[in-house]
């Protein structure tokens, strides 16, 4: 991991006798200090050096020791110590007696450089240390050359001092750890209490939500039941009403028939009134029946590919008869080709007729217009008029059954047309929306998927 040494070593020394171990240790620490290693690291590399030196003295009879500075591939600098044994290493290998040695340095290995086998160790120089330029290295060498090796006794004293300092540090770290442990236990207790409190609150909230849901379920079951019984009532009553009303119309027609006994003018007028009232009533009954049928889901669309052009032609024809006001024009635009759509022609016709009929009913001047447009995979049908318009807050209400805008010109009707139209559009897989403002007319838009629901 380190580059080959280019510069001469910072320091060289020989290991031959036991006392040299102390000297190597002390000099190693000095080199480490000079190149800028921190105090802890100085002691670490010095300890590793003395351990390895002791091993080599016993196994190989000594070594030549040298110190170097290398640039690492990581861009950082390393202090390297090479110990070249004076006789070959047994099996060419080196195994430190103490396993802790390799943990004291960054690398510890046996390398062969230019045929010479060395035990090599290195320790990284902190980034904060001065750059080891060639000038700095020269200074290091001079500095190391100046200091003379101390005696073994001196070194022993220094080592003892270091040992005591290390022990002190271990003790203070242990005390710090105990304090930290206490703090951690305290924090844990707090967190646990908070957790318990939150769990309780959550359970409380959950119980509330569950109760709320139960209440909602009950309410929606009640609503469903009410709506079903309303539909059943409407269907039954309408059905029962239809027969007598049809009978009244038939009888009225018979009375005014030319083959029947002649009526006085007044009688004829009154029979005419009975007939037209009965016809209105039949209209209402039929609408009620339609709506009840749609609500109970008994209407099944008859899906088919529908050409809009004949349908529009038919609407144009039948509604022209209703556009009786002189100042109101009915316009049914030709749909753009290809005017094909998969839907139920009868139901779609009913919806559009209903909307156009409303437009004609409520518009006193201007225009009622039907326009179809294709947008991607949808068709939109716009029925717009220049009538009185509808206030935004009533846009939802007019789709409610029997709702009619209060104060609007009384033009007849039941308030059932729009809810029915919306039901049908939903059955066809589409939507029915309204854009309107008082005084600006209304636009009802039916949007249907091209391919059916
Ligand atoms: P009906 O027309 O039988 O009264 P609808 O359900 O079709 O019932 O319409 C409900 C109400 O919405 C109408 O009574 C009317 O007040 C209002 N409305 C519907 N269409 C229009 C329109 N084109 N312009 C203004 N008001 C409308």
Coordinates of C-alpha atoms and ligand atoms in Angstrom, one line a residue:
X1 CA 0.0 0.0 0.0
X2 CA 3.0 2.3 0.3
X3 CA 5.2 3.6 -2.5
X4 CA 8.9 2.4 -2.6
X5 CA 11.2 4.6 -0.6
X6 CA 12.9 7.2 -2.7
X7 CA 14.6 9.3 0.0
X8 CA 17.2 8.0 2.5
X9 CA 15.8 6.9 5.8
X10 CA 15.0 9.4 8.5
X11 CA 17.0 7.4 11.1
X12 CA 18.8 4.1 11.1
X13 CA 20.0 2.0 14.1
X14 CA 21.0 -1.5 15.0
X15 CA 19.4 -4.1 17.2
X16 CA 21.9 -6.5 18.6
X17 CA 21.6 -6.7 22.4
X18 CA 18.6 -6.5 24.8
X19 CA 19.4 -2.9 25.7
X20 CA 18.9 -1.8 22.1
X21 CA 15.2 -2.7 22.5
X22 CA 14.8 0.2 24.9
X23 CA 16.7 2.5 22.6
X24 CA 14.7 1.5 19.6
X25 CA 11.5 2.1 21.5
X26 CA 12.6 5.5 22.6
X27 CA 14.0 6.6 19.2
X28 CA 10.8 5.3 17.6
X29 CA 8.7 7.5 19.8
X30 CA 11.0 10.5 19.0
X31 CA 10.7 9.9 15.2
X32 CA 6.9 9.6 15.6
X33 CA 6.8 12.9 17.5
X34 CA 9.1 14.7 15.0
X35 CA 6.9 13.6 11.9
X36 CA 3.8 14.8 13.7
X37 CA 2.0 11.7 15.1
X38 CA -0.2 12.4 18.1
X39 CA 0.8 11.4 21.5
X40 CA -1.3 8.3 21.7
X41 CA 0.0 7.1 18.3
X42 CA 3.6 7.8 19.3
X43 CA 3.2 5.5 22.3
X44 CA 1.4 2.9 20.1
X45 CA 4.2 2.7 17.4
X46 CA 6.9 2.8 20.1
X47 CA 5.3 -0.2 21.9
X48 CA 4.8 -2.1 18.6
X49 CA 8.5 -1.5 17.8
X50 CA 9.8 -2.7 21.1
X51 CA 7.6 -5.9 20.9
X52 CA 8.7 -6.7 17.4
X53 CA 12.4 -5.9 18.3
X54 CA 12.2 -8.3 21.2
X55 CA 10.7 -11.1 19.0
X56 CA 13.4 -10.6 16.3
X57 CA 16.3 -10.5 18.9
X58 CA 15.2 -13.9 20.1
X59 CA 14.4 -15.5 16.8
X60 CA 17.0 -14.1 14.4
X61 CA 19.6 -12.6 16.7
X62 CA 19.0 -8.9 15.8
X63 CA 18.0 -6.6 13.0
X64 CA 18.8 -3.4 11.3
X65 CA 16.1 -0.8 11.9
X66 CA 15.2 2.2 9.7
X67 CA 12.5 4.8 9.7
X68 CA 10.9 6.3 6.5
X69 CA 8.1 8.6 5.4
X70 CA 5.9 7.2 2.6
X71 CA 3.1 8.7 0.5
X72 CA 0.1 6.3 0.6
X73 CA -2.2 5.7 -2.4
X74 CA -4.9 7.4 -0.3
X75 CA -2.9 10.7 -0.6
X76 CA -1.9 10.6 3.1
X77 CA 1.5 10.1 4.6
X78 CA 2.7 7.1 6.6
X79 CA 5.6 6.7 9.1
X80 CA 7.2 3.3 8.2
X81 CA 9.6 1.3 10.3
X82 CA 11.5 -1.5 8.6
X83 CA 13.3 -4.2 10.7
X84 CA 15.6 -6.3 8.6
X85 CA 16.6 -9.4 10.5
X86 CA 20.4 -10.2 10.5
X87 CA 19.7 -13.9 9.9
X88 CA 16.7 -15.2 7.9
X89 CA 13.3 -15.5 9.6
X90 CA 12.3 -19.1 10.5
X91 CA 10.2 -20.3 7.4
X92 CA 10.5 -16.7 6.1
X93 CA 7.6 -15.8 8.3
X94 CA 7.1 -13.5 11.3
X95 CA 4.3 -14.1 13.8
X96 CA 4.3 -11.5 16.7
X97 CA 4.3 -13.1 20.2
X98 CA 1.7 -10.7 21.3
X99 CA -1.5 -10.6 19.2
X100 CA -2.1 -7.0 20.3
X101 CA 0.9 -5.7 18.3
X102 CA -0.9 -5.6 14.9
X103 CA -3.6 -3.5 16.5
X104 CA -1.2 -0.8 17.5
X105 CA -0.2 0.1 13.9
X106 CA -2.0 0.4 10.6
X107 CA 0.0 -2.2 8.8
X108 CA 2.3 -5.0 10.0
X109 CA 3.7 -7.3 7.3
X110 CA 6.7 -9.2 6.1
X111 CA 8.0 -7.7 2.8
X112 CA 10.9 -8.6 0.6
X113 CA 12.5 -5.5 -1.0
X114 CA 15.5 -6.0 -3.4
X115 CA 16.1 -9.5 -2.0
X116 CA 16.1 -8.4 1.6
X117 CA 13.3 -9.6 3.9
X118 CA 12.1 -7.0 6.4
X119 CA 9.3 -6.8 9.0
X120 CA 7.5 -3.7 8.1
X121 CA 5.0 -1.6 10.1
X122 CA 3.4 1.7 9.4
X123 CA 1.2 4.3 11.0
X124 CA -0.7 7.1 9.3
X125 CA 0.5 10.6 9.9
X126 CA -2.5 12.9 10.8
X127 CA -3.6 15.4 8.1
X128 CA -2.9 18.2 10.4
X129 CA 0.9 17.4 10.5
X130 CA 3.2 19.5 8.3
X131 CA 3.7 18.3 4.7
X132 CA 6.8 16.1 4.7
X133 CA 8.5 18.0 1.8
X134 CA 12.2 17.1 1.0
X135 CA 13.2 20.2 3.0
X136 CA 11.1 19.1 6.0
X137 CA 12.5 15.6 5.8
X138 CA 16.0 17.0 5.8
X139 CA 15.1 19.0 8.9
X140 CA 13.6 15.9 10.6
X141 CA 16.9 14.1 10.0
X142 CA 19.0 16.9 11.5
X143 CA 16.7 17.1 14.5
X144 CA 16.8 13.3 15.1
X145 CA 20.6 13.4 14.6
X146 CA 20.9 16.0 17.4
X147 CA 19.1 14.1 20.1
X148 CA 21.2 11.4 21.7
X149 CA 19.7 8.1 22.7
X150 CA 18.9 7.9 26.4
X151 CA 19.9 5.2 28.8
X152 CA 17.7 2.1 29.3
X153 CA 16.9 3.4 32.8
X154 CA 15.6 6.7 31.4
X155 CA 13.5 4.9 28.9
X156 CA 12.1 2.6 31.7
X157 CA 11.1 5.7 33.7
X158 CA 9.5 7.2 30.6
X159 CA 7.7 3.9 30.0
X160 CA 6.5 3.8 33.6
X161 CA 5.2 7.3 33.3
X162 CA 3.3 6.4 30.1
X163 CA 1.9 3.3 31.8
X164 CA 0.5 5.4 34.7
X165 CA -0.9 7.9 32.3
X166 CA -2.5 5.1 30.3
X167 CA -4.0 3.6 33.5
X168 CA -5.3 7.0 34.5
X169 CA -6.9 7.5 31.2
X170 CA -8.6 4.0 31.3
X171 CA -9.9 4.9 34.8
X172 CA -11.3 8.2 33.7
X173 CA -12.9 6.6 30.6
X174 CA -14.5 4.0 32.8
X175 CA -15.9 6.7 35.1
X176 CA -17.2 8.6 32.0
X177 CA -18.8 5.4 30.7
X178 CA -20.5 4.9 34.0
X179 CA -21.9 8.4 33.9
X180 CA -23.0 7.9 30.3
X181 CA -24.7 4.6 31.2
X182 CA -26.6 6.3 34.0
X183 CA -27.8 9.0 31.6
X184 CA -28.7 6.4 29.0
X185 CA -30.8 4.4 31.6
X186 CA -32.5 7.7 32.6
X187 CA -33.3 8.5 29.0
X188 CA -34.6 5.0 28.4
X189 CA -36.9 5.3 31.3
X190 CA -38.2 8.6 29.9
X191 CA -38.7 7.2 26.4
X192 CA -40.5 4.2 27.8
X193 CA -42.8 6.4 29.8
X194 CA -43.5 8.5 26.7
X195 CA -44.1 5.4 24.6
X196 CA -46.6 4.0 27.1
X197 CA -48.4 7.3 27.2
X198 CA -48.5 7.5 23.4
X199 CA -49.7 3.8 23.2
X200 CA -52.5 4.5 25.6
X201 CA -53.5 7.7 23.7
X202 CA -53.5 5.8 20.4
X203 CA -55.6 3.0 21.9
X204 CA -58.0 5.5 23.2
X205 CA -58.2 7.2 19.8
X206 CA -58.6 3.8 18.1
X207 CA -61.5 2.9 20.3
X208 CA -63.2 6.2 19.4
X209 CA -62.7 5.6 15.7
X210 CA -64.0 2.1 15.9
X211 CA -67.1 3.4 17.7
X212 CA -67.5 6.1 15.1
X213 CA -67.3 3.6 12.3
X214 CA -69.9 1.4 14.0
X215 CA -72.2 4.4 14.3
X216 CA -71.6 5.3 10.6
X217 CA -72.3 1.7 9.5
X218 CA -75.5 1.7 11.4
X219 CA -76.5 5.1 10.0
X220 CA -75.7 4.1 6.4
X221 CA -77.7 0.8 6.9
X222 CA -80.6 3.0 8.1
X223 CA -80.2 5.3 5.2
X224 CA -80.1 2.4 2.7
X225 CA -83.2 0.9 4.2
X226 CA -85.0 4.3 4.1
X227 CA -83.9 4.9 0.5
X228 CA -85.0 1.4 -0.5
X229 CA -88.4 1.8 1.1
X230 CA -88.8 5.2 -0.6
X231 CA -88.1 3.6 -4.0
X232 CA -90.5 0.8 -3.3
X233 CA -93.2 3.2 -2.2
X234 CA -92.7 5.3 -5.3
X235 CA -92.8 2.3 -7.6
X236 CA -95.9 0.8 -5.9
X237 CA -97.8 4.1 -5.7
X238 CA -97.0 5.1 -9.3
X239 CA -97.9 1.7 -10.6
X240 CA -101.2 1.7 -8.7
X241 CA -101.9 5.3 -9.9
X242 CA -101.2 4.6 -13.6
X243 CA -104.2 2.4 -14.2
X244 CA -106.9 4.8 -12.9
X245 CA -105.2 7.8 -14.6
X246 CA -105.0 5.9 -17.9
X247 CA -108.7 5.0 -17.4
X248 CA -109.6 8.7 -16.8
X249 CA -107.8 9.7 -20.0
X250 CA -109.6 7.0 -21.9
X251 CA -112.9 7.9 -20.6
X252 CA -112.4 11.6 -21.3
X253 CA -111.4 10.7 -24.9
X254 CA -114.6 8.6 -25.2
X255 CA -116.8 11.5 -23.8
X256 CA -115.4 13.9 -26.4
X257 CA -115.5 11.4 -29.2
X258 CA -117.7 12.5 -32.1
X259 CA -119.5 9.1 -32.0
X260 CA -120.6 9.8 -28.4
X261 CA -123.5 11.9 -27.4
X262 CA -122.8 15.6 -28.1
X263 CA -121.6 17.7 -25.2
X264 CA -122.5 21.3 -24.6
X265 CA -119.6 23.7 -25.2
X266 CA -119.1 24.1 -21.4
X267 CA -119.1 20.3 -20.9
X268 CA -116.6 19.9 -23.7
X269 CA -114.3 22.5 -22.1
X270 CA -114.5 20.8 -18.8
X271 CA -113.8 17.3 -20.2
X272 CA -110.8 18.9 -22.1
X273 CA -109.5 20.2 -18.7
X274 CA -110.0 16.8 -17.1
X275 CA -108.1 15.2 -20.0
X276 CA -105.1 17.6 -19.9
X277 CA -104.9 17.3 -16.1
X278 CA -105.0 13.5 -16.3
X279 CA -102.3 13.6 -19.0
X280 CA -100.1 15.8 -16.7
X281 CA -100.7 13.4 -13.9
X282 CA -99.8 10.4 -16.1
X283 CA -96.5 12.3 -17.1
X284 CA -95.6 12.6 -13.4
X285 CA -96.5 9.0 -12.6
X286 CA -94.4 7.8 -15.5
X287 CA -91.4 10.0 -14.4
X288 CA -91.8 8.6 -10.9
X289 CA -91.8 5.1 -12.2
X290 CA -88.8 5.7 -14.4
X291 CA -86.8 7.2 -11.5
X292 CA -87.8 4.4 -9.1
X293 CA -86.8 1.8 -11.7
X294 CA -83.4 3.5 -12.2
X295 CA -82.8 3.8 -8.4
X296 CA -83.6 0.2 -7.8
X297 CA -81.0 -0.8 -10.4
X298 CA -83.6 -2.4 -12.6
X299 CA -82.5 -0.6 -15.8
X300 CA -80.0 -2.6 -17.8
X301 CA -78.4 -0.5 -20.6
X302 CA -78.7 -2.1 -24.0
X303 CA -75.1 -1.5 -25.2
X304 CA -74.6 -1.0 -29.0
X305 CA -72.5 0.9 -31.4
X306 CA -74.5 4.1 -31.8
X307 CA -74.2 6.5 -34.7
X308 CA -74.8 10.0 -33.3
X309 CA -76.0 11.6 -36.5
X310 CA -79.4 9.9 -36.8
X311 CA -79.9 10.3 -33.0
X312 CA -79.2 14.0 -33.3
X313 CA -81.5 14.3 -36.4
X314 CA -84.3 12.7 -34.3
X315 CA -83.7 15.1 -31.4
X316 CA -83.8 18.1 -33.9
X317 CA -87.1 16.9 -35.3
X318 CA -88.9 16.0 -32.1
X319 CA -87.8 19.1 -30.1
X320 CA -88.5 21.6 -32.8
X321 CA -92.2 21.1 -31.9
X322 CA -91.4 22.2 -28.4
X323 CA -89.4 25.3 -29.4
X324 CA -92.5 27.4 -29.8
X325 CA -91.2 30.7 -28.4
X326 CA -90.6 33.1 -31.2
X327 CA -87.4 34.6 -29.7
X328 CA -85.7 31.2 -29.0
X329 CA -83.7 29.3 -31.5
X330 CA -83.0 25.6 -31.2
X331 CA -79.7 24.5 -32.7
X332 CA -78.5 20.9 -32.8
X333 CA -75.0 20.9 -34.3
X334 CA -73.9 18.1 -36.6
X335 CA -71.6 15.8 -34.6
X336 CA -68.0 15.5 -35.9
X337 CA -67.3 12.3 -37.9
X338 CA -66.8 9.5 -37.1
X339 CA -69.7 10.0 -34.7
X340 CA -69.6 6.6 -33.2
X341 CA -70.1 5.7 -29.6
X342 CA -70.8 2.5 -27.6
X343 CA -73.8 3.2 -25.4
X344 CA -77.5 2.8 -25.0
X345 CA -79.1 4.9 -27.7
X346 CA -82.5 5.1 -26.0
X347 CA -81.2 6.2 -22.6
X348 CA -78.7 8.7 -24.1
X349 CA -81.7 10.1 -26.2
X350 CA -83.8 10.4 -23.1
X351 CA -81.0 12.3 -21.2
X352 CA -80.3 14.8 -24.1
X353 CA -84.1 15.3 -24.7
X354 CA -84.6 16.0 -21.1
X355 CA -81.8 18.6 -21.0
X356 CA -82.9 20.3 -24.2
X357 CA -86.4 20.3 -23.0
X358 CA -85.4 22.1 -19.8
X359 CA -83.4 24.6 -21.9
X360 CA -86.4 25.4 -24.0
X361 CA -88.7 25.5 -20.9
X362 CA -86.5 28.1 -19.1
X363 CA -85.1 30.2 -21.9
X364 CA -87.2 33.2 -22.9
X365 CA -84.9 34.7 -25.5
X366 CA -81.8 33.6 -27.4
X367 CA -80.7 30.1 -28.1
X368 CA -80.7 26.5 -26.9
X369 CA -77.9 24.5 -28.4
X370 CA -76.6 20.9 -28.4
X371 CA -73.0 20.2 -29.4
X372 CA -71.1 17.0 -29.3
X373 CA -67.3 16.8 -29.2
X374 CA -64.8 14.0 -29.0
X375 CA -61.9 14.4 -26.5
X376 CA -59.6 11.3 -26.6
X377 CA -61.5 8.4 -25.4
X378 CA -64.6 10.4 -24.3
X379 CA -67.5 12.1 -25.9
X380 CA -68.9 15.3 -24.4
X381 CA -72.4 16.5 -25.1
X382 CA -73.0 20.2 -24.2
X383 CA -76.5 21.5 -23.8
X384 CA -76.2 25.2 -23.4
X385 CA -78.9 27.9 -23.2
X386 CA -79.2 31.7 -22.8
X387 CA -81.8 31.3 -20.0
X388 CA -81.9 32.7 -16.5
X389 CA -78.9 30.6 -15.2
X390 CA -78.6 28.9 -11.8
X391 CA -76.9 30.2 -8.7
X392 CA -73.7 28.2 -7.9
X393 CA -75.1 27.2 -4.4
X394 CA -78.0 25.5 -6.1
X395 CA -75.9 23.4 -8.6
X396 CA -76.1 20.3 -6.4
X397 CA -79.7 20.9 -5.2
X398 CA -81.3 20.8 -8.6
X399 CA -80.2 17.2 -9.0
X400 CA -82.2 16.3 -5.9
X401 CA -85.6 14.8 -6.4
X402 CA -88.5 17.2 -6.6
X403 CA -86.2 20.2 -6.2
X404 CA -87.1 23.3 -8.3
X405 CA -85.4 26.6 -8.0
X406 CA -87.7 28.8 -5.9
X407 CA -89.1 31.9 -7.6
X408 CA -88.3 30.7 -11.1
X409 CA -91.0 31.4 -13.6
X410 CA -93.5 28.6 -13.2
X411 CA -93.4 26.6 -16.4
X412 CA -94.5 23.3 -15.0
X413 CA -92.5 20.2 -14.3
X414 CA -91.9 17.9 -11.5
X415 CA -88.3 18.3 -10.3
X416 CA -87.6 14.8 -11.3
X417 CA -86.0 15.3 -14.7
X418 CA -82.4 16.1 -13.7
X419 CA -82.0 13.4 -10.9
X420 CA -83.3 10.9 -13.5
X421 CA -80.9 12.2 -16.2
X422 CA -78.0 11.9 -13.8
X423 CA -78.9 8.4 -12.8
X424 CA -79.0 7.3 -16.4
X425 CA -75.7 9.0 -17.2
X426 CA -74.1 7.2 -14.3
X427 CA -75.5 3.9 -15.6
X428 CA -73.9 4.7 -18.9
X429 CA -70.5 5.1 -17.1
X430 CA -70.4 8.9 -17.5
X431 CA -70.9 12.2 -15.6
X432 CA -73.4 15.0 -15.8
X433 CA -72.1 18.4 -14.7
X434 CA -73.4 21.9 -14.7
X435 CA -71.7 25.3 -15.3
X436 CA -74.0 28.2 -14.8
X437 CA -74.4 31.6 -13.3
X438 CA -77.5 33.7 -12.9
X439 CA -78.0 35.9 -15.9
X440 CA -75.4 34.0 -18.0
X441 CA -77.3 31.0 -19.1
X442 CA -76.5 27.4 -18.2
X443 CA -74.4 24.6 -19.8
X444 CA -75.1 21.0 -18.8
X445 CA -72.3 18.7 -20.0
X446 CA -72.7 14.9 -20.3
X447 CA -69.3 13.1 -20.6
X448 CA -69.4 9.5 -21.7
X449 CA -66.6 7.0 -22.4
X450 CA -66.4 6.1 -26.1
X451 CA -66.1 2.4 -25.4
X452 CA -69.0 2.2 -23.0
X453 CA -69.0 1.6 -19.2
Ligands
LIG1 P1 -88.3 20.2 -13.8 O1 -87.7 20.8 -15.0 O2 -89.3 19.1 -14.1 O3 -88.7 21.2 -12.8 P2 -85.7 19.2 -13.3 O4 -85.2 18.2 -12.4 O5 -85.5 18.9 -14.8 O6 -87.2 19.4 -13.0 O7 -85.0 20.6 -13.0 C1 -85.0 21.0 -11.6 C2 -84.9 22.5 -11.6 O8 -83.7 23.0 -12.0 C3 -86.0 23.2 -12.4 O9 -87.2 23.3 -11.8 C4 -85.3 24.6 -12.6 O10 -85.6 25.4 -11.5 C5 -83.9 24.2 -12.7 N1 -83.4 24.1 -14.1 C6 -83.2 23.0 -14.8 N2 -82.7 23.2 -16.0 C7 -82.6 24.6 -16.1 C8 -82.1 25.5 -17.1 N3 -81.7 25.0 -18.3 N4 -82.1 26.8 -16.8 C9 -82.5 27.3 -15.6 N5 -82.9 26.5 -14.6 C10 -83.0 25.1 -14.8

